[in-house]
Every structure is written in C-alpha cells, then in structure tokens.
XYZ file of C-alpha atoms in Angstrom:
351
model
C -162.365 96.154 -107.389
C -162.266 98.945 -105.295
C -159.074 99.501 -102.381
C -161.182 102.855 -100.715
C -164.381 102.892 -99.126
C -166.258 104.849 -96.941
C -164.788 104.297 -93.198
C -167.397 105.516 -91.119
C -170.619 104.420 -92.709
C -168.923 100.690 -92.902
C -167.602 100.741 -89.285
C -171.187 101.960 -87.879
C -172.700 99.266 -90.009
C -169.708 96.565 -88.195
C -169.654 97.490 -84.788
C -171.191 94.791 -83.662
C -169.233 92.144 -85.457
C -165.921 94.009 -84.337
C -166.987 93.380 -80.672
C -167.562 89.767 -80.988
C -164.734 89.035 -83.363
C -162.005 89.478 -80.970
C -161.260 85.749 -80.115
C -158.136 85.552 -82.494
C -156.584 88.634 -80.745
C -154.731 88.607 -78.229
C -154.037 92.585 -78.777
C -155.635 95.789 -79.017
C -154.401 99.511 -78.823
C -157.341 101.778 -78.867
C -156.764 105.461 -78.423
C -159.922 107.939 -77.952
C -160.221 110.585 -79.981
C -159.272 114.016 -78.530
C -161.805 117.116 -78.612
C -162.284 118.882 -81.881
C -160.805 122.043 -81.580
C -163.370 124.516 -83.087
C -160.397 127.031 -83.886
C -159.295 126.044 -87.327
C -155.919 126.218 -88.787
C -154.740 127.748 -92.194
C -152.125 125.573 -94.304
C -149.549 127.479 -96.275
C -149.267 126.181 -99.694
C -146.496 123.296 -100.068
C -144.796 124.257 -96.882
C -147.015 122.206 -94.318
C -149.179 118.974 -94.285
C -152.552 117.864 -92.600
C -151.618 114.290 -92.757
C -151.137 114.057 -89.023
C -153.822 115.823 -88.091
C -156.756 113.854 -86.430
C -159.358 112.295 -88.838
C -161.950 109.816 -89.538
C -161.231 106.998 -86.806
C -159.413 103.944 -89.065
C -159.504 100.294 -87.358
C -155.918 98.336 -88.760
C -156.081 94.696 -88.532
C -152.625 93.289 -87.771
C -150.847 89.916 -88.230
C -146.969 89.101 -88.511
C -145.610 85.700 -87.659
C -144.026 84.369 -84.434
C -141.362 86.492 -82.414
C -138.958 84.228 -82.858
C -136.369 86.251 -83.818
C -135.316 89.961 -82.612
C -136.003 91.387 -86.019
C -139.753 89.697 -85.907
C -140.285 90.996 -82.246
C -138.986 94.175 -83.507
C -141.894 94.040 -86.701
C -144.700 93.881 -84.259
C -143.752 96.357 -81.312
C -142.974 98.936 -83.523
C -146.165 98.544 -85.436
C -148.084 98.851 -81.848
C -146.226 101.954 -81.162
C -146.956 103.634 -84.494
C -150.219 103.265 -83.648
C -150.182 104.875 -80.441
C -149.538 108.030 -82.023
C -152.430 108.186 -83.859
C -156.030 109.255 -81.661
C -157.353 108.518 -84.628
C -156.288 104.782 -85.191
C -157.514 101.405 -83.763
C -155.170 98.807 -83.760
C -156.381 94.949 -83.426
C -153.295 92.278 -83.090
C -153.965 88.601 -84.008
C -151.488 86.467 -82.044
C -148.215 86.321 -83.960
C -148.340 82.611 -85.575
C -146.027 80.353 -88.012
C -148.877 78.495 -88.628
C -149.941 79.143 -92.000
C -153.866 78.178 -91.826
C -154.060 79.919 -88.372
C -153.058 83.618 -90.032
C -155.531 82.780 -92.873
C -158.114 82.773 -90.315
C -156.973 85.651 -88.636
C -157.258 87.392 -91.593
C -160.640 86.028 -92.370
C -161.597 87.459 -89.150
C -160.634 90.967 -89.576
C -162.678 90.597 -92.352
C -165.867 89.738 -90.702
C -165.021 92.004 -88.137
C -165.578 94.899 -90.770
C -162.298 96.667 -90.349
C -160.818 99.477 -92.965
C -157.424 98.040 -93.308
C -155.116 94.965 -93.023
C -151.115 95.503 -92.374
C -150.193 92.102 -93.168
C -146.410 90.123 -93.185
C -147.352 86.624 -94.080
C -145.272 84.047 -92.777
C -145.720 82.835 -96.524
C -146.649 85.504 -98.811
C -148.102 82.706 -101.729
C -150.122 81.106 -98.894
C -151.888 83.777 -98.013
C -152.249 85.843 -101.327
C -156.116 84.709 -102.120
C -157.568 85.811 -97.859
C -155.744 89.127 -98.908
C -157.289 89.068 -102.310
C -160.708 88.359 -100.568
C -160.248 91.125 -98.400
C -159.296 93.451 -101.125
C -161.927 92.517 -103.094
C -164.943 93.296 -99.514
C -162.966 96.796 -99.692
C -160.722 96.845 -96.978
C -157.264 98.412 -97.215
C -154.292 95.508 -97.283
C -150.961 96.747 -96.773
C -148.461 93.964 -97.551
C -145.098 93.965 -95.834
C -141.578 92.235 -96.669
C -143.244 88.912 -97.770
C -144.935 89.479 -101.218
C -148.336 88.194 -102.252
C -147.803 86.564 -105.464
C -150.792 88.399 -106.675
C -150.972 91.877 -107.470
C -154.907 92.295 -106.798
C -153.933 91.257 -102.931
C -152.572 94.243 -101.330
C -153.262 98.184 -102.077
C -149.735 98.894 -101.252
C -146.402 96.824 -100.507
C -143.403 97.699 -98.333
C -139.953 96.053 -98.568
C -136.842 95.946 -97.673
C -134.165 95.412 -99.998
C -132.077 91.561 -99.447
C -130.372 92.451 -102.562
C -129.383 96.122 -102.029
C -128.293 94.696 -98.258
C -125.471 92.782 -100.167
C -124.684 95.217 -102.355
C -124.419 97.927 -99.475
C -121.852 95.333 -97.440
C -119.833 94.876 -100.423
C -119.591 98.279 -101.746
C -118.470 99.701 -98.029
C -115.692 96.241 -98.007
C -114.106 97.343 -101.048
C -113.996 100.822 -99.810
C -112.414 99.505 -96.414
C -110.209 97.343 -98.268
C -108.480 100.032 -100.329
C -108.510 98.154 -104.250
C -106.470 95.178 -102.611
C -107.712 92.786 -104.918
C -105.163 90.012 -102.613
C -107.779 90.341 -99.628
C -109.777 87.113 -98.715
C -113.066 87.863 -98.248
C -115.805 85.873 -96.469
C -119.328 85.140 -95.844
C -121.965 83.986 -93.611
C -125.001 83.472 -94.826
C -128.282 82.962 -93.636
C -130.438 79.721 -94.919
C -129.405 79.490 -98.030
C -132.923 78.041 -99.668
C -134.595 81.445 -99.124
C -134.771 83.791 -101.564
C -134.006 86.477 -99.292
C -130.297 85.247 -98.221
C -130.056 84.490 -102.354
C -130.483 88.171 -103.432
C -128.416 88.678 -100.314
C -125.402 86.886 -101.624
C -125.922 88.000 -104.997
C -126.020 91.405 -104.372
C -123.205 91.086 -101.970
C -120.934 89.185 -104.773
C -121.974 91.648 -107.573
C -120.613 94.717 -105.665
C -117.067 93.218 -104.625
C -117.007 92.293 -108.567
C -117.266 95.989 -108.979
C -113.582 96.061 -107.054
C -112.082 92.537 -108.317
C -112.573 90.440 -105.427
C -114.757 87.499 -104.887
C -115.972 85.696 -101.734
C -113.353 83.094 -101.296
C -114.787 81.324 -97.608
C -118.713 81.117 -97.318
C -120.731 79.394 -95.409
C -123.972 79.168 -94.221
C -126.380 79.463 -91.162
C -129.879 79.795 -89.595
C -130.484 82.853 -88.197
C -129.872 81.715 -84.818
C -127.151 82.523 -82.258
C -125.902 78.993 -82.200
C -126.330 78.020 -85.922
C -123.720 81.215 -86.340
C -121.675 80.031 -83.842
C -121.111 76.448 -85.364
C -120.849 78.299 -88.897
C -118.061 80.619 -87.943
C -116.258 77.882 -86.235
C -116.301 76.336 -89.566
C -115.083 79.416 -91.405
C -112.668 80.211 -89.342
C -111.145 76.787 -89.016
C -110.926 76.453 -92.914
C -109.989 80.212 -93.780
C -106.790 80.747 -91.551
C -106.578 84.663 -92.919
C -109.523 86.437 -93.558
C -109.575 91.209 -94.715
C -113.330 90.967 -94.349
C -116.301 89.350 -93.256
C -119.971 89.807 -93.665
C -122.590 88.364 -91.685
C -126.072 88.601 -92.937
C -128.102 88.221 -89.551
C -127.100 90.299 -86.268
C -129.152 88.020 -84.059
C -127.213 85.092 -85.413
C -124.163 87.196 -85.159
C -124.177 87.437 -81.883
C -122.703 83.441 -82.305
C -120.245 84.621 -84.832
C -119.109 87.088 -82.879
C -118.450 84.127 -79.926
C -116.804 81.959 -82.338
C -114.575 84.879 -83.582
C -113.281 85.510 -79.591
C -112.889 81.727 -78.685
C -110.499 81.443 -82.272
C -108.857 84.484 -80.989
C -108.933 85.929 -84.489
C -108.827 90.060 -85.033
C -107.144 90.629 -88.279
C -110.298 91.127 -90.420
C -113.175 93.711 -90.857
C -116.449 92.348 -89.730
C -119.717 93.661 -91.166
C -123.636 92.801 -89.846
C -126.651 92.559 -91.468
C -129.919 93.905 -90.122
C -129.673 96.697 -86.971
C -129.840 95.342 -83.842
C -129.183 97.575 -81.205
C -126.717 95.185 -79.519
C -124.823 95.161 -82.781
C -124.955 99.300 -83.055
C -123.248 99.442 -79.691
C -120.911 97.274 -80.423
C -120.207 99.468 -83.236
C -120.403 102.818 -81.212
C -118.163 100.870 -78.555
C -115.092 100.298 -81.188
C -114.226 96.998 -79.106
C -114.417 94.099 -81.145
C -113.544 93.272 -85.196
C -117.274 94.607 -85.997
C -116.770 97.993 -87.548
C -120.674 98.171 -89.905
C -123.858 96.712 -90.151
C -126.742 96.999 -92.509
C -129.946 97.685 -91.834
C -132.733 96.129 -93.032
C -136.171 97.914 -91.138
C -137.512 96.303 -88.706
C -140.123 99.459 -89.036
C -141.563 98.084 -92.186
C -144.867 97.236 -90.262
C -145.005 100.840 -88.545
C -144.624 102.066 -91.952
C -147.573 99.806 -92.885
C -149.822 101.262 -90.061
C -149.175 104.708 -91.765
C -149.705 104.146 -94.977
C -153.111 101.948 -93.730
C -154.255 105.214 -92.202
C -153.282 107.589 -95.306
C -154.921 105.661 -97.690
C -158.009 104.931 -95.791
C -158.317 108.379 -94.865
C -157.884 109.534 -98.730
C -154.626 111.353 -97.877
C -151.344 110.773 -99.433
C -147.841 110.998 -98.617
C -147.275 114.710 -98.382
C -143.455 115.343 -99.575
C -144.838 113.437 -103.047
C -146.574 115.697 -105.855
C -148.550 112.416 -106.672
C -152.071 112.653 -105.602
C -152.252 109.101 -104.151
C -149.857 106.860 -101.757
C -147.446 104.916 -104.012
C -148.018 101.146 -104.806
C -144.909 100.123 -103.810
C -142.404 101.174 -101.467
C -138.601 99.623 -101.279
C -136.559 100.977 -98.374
C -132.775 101.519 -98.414
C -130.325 99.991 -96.736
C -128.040 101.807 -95.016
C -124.461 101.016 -93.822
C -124.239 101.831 -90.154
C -120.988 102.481 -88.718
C -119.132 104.083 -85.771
C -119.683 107.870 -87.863
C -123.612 107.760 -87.871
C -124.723 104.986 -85.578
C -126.379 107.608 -83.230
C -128.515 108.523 -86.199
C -129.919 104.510 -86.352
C -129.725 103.677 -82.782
C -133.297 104.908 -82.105
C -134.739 102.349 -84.744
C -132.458 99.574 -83.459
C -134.000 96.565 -82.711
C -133.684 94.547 -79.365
C-alpha cells in the first residue's frame, strides 16, 4: 500500500470527476499559481529550506465535524487560512457534519473526486477508520487529526494534541502557584466525563498535583457548554466553601464558570482554563478576574494537517528534521498561558 503517488499525472487523469464532485462541499479555496520565475535561487546547505517554495499544485480534501463549539470553529478556519498561503494548494471543504454516515460519504467523495490528500478530524475516529483506509489504500494522502483511526493503515500521518499532558501542565503550574501547601483544596471541572479525552485530562491533572502532595478534593463535571459550566460551578462552589485552586478543562464552557464564580462572589482561589480562547487570554492579559492561566490545546491541529498534506504529497519533508520523510506522528505540547507570555499565544487564540 502505497501513501505517495504521482500528483499531476492523477489530477490530469481526475479533472473531470473533481468538477462534478462538488455537491458535498459547501467550500473551496483555490489559489492560482503565480508565474515561474525563470531566475533560480541557490540554497545554502542546512541554513535555508525550499519547502515553501511553490510546487506541484496539491488538491486537500477537508472534513471536521460541526462548529459547535469555538475550538471546532477554530479547527476549520484556521485550516482555510493555511491554505491560503499556499499558490500551490487547492482546498475543497465538505460541510462540517456530526453525522457520522454523512462524513463517510464526504470522504468517499474526495475519493472519486481524485484528490492527493485528505486532512481528516472524524467526529468518530473508529467510524470512519475503514473510508480512510480505502482512501489510503487508492493512494491519496490522509492526514488524521485529534480523533484517531483505530487503524494504523488509515492515515499517512496523525496530529494530536495532548488531553493528558493538558492535565499534567494545569497541575504542575498549581503546585508551583501554591507554594508546597499541601493544606490547599484543590478543585476541578471537568468536561464529559465518558470521553476519553476529559479521562486522560483528569488523570494527568491528578498525577502532577501527586507530584506536590495534594489531591483534587471538589470535582465535578460538565459539557463543554457555557451553561453546563455554569450549573457545574454553582455546584462546586456551593459544596466547597474554600477553594486555593481551580481548573477548568474547557474555556468555552468557562465562560459559565466564570459567571457562576461572580454571582457566588468568590475570589480567594487561583483559576486555571483549558484550551486558548482568545476571550480567556484577555482575560488573562487583563489581570481582572480569579483566572490567572490557561492551557492550550491547538485549535491549529487542522492547519498543521494542510501542511503536512502538502509536504508529503509534494515529497518534501519537514525541514528543521534530519529525517528524510515527514514523521508518522506528531503530538503537540501544551503550553501554560499566563499574564507573562500571553502575547506570544494570542495570535493562535481561538474565537
């Protein structure tokens, strides 16, 4: 099974079926190539890289699920702005969906429509492991992001985030904060508990304050939503009458706690975010309210994708790596944001 083929001969051979395959899309981003430039220019060893310069045209099938959250909306604008940059890079977007059989058939399109690569974050990574297989398998590039296949044979390359590391950044920056008090009451808001993610979330999160003897004393758990972590902190903070520090694994659902925390009244704890939202970061930058930190988790996965889709179908590779080929996996870090670097993150923030 084969993740490279030839671009061009394959996309001369489809251009037909990429014109009428278009009825699942409700996006495309098509940028025309700019004039060669006849004048050629000289690379000096190990100090430069080609990777941005203009190649074979690439056509990127995209699909991500619904917008229904700032993070999600985040996933799919970012990966249409990527692509922008490229002159080299065609970007088709299926409508965003939480529909399970409708993205398998938006990914069955892309593959009639004859494209070079897939960026794909399935609303349910098991679900749609054998169309991404299937694509794999006709040659076409799949990039899988933040929701893995449970196959690996359906996806060239896969870029994550880290839930676990996430915990373990909040924790680690609470016990710093909290100064080796191993009195301090520490609490937590989840996010819904049955998904894995807000699991490694909590377990990373508990395994770092271990590393300072505390514990979560006051957890609860929410939805994701503004009002779920509204009614959640309400909870909290009517059963936890002192509280050193709080983490919050959602910003968009934070933006409830943060309403519960002012109609309590309470101030005497640290409050910590999960995610990056830019609300959140200004917040932060602002120094008016209990929320000191957040975490990011990347909302630029998916632009990330849309690279890597147009380095590996172009046979390039990631240039600061002495490894010939672009890696098979790809975790990125999470990062505690706080009032000392936020102007660093603010740019990637998410709406």
């Amino acid at each position: 099974m084969s993740a490279h083929r030839s671009g061009p001969r394959r996309r001369l051979v489809q251009a037909g079926a990429i014109a009428a395959g278009l009825t699942l899309l409700v996006g495309c981003t098509s940028n025309a190539p700019a004039e060669e430039d006849d004048s050629s220019q000289e690379q000096d060893d190990g100090a430069t890289s080609a990777n941005d310069d203009s190649g074979d045209t690439v056509t990127i099938g995209f699909s991500a699920p619904a917008a229904d959250h700032g993070w999600m909306g985040a996933i799919t604008s970012s990966a249409r702005a990527e692509a922008e940059k490229y002159d080299d890079v065609e970007l088709l977007v299926a409508e965003g969906t939480n529909d399970v059989n409708l993205q398998i058939s938006q990914v069955e399109q892309f593959i009639n429509d004859g494209v070079d690569a897939i960026v794909l974050l399935p609303f349910d990574g098991a679900a749609l492991t054998d169309v991404a297989t299937r694509a794999m398998e006709e040659g076409i590039v799949v990039v899988n992001v933040d929701r893995e296949f449970s196959s690996p044979f359906a996806a060239r390359t896969t870029i994550l985030g880290d839930n676990y590391g996430m915990g373990v950044s909040a924790g680690t920056y609470i016990c710093e904060q909290l100064g080796g008090d191993e009195d301090a009451v520490v609490a937590e808001i989840a996010g819904i508990d049955s998904l894995p993610l807000t699991q490694d979330r909590s377990q990373g999160f508990a395994d770092a304050l271990s590393d300072c003897g505390l514990e979560v004393e006051n957890r609860v758990a929410a939805d994701f939503t503004v009002q779920g972590g509204q009614a959640a902190a309400a909870n909290l903070l009517q059963a936890a009458p002192q509280i050193d520090a709080l983490w919050n694994h959602d910003d968009d659902q934070g933006v409830g706690v943060l309403a519960a925390i002012e109609e309590a009244g309470r101030d005497e704890f640290i409050m910590v975010g999960g995610a990056g939202s830019r609300s959140v970061m200004e917040s932060i930058q602002a120094g008016d309210s209990v929320l000191q930190a957040t975490v990011i988790y990347p909302s630029t996965q998916a632009a990330d994708g849309i690279r890597l889709a147009r380095l590996i179908a172009q046979d390039k590779a990631l240039s600061d790596l002495v490894e010939v080929e672009v890696p098979r996996t790809i975790q990125l870090y999470a990062p505690v944001v706080t009032a000392d670097n936020v102007e660093q993150y603010l740019p990637t923030a998410f709406e």
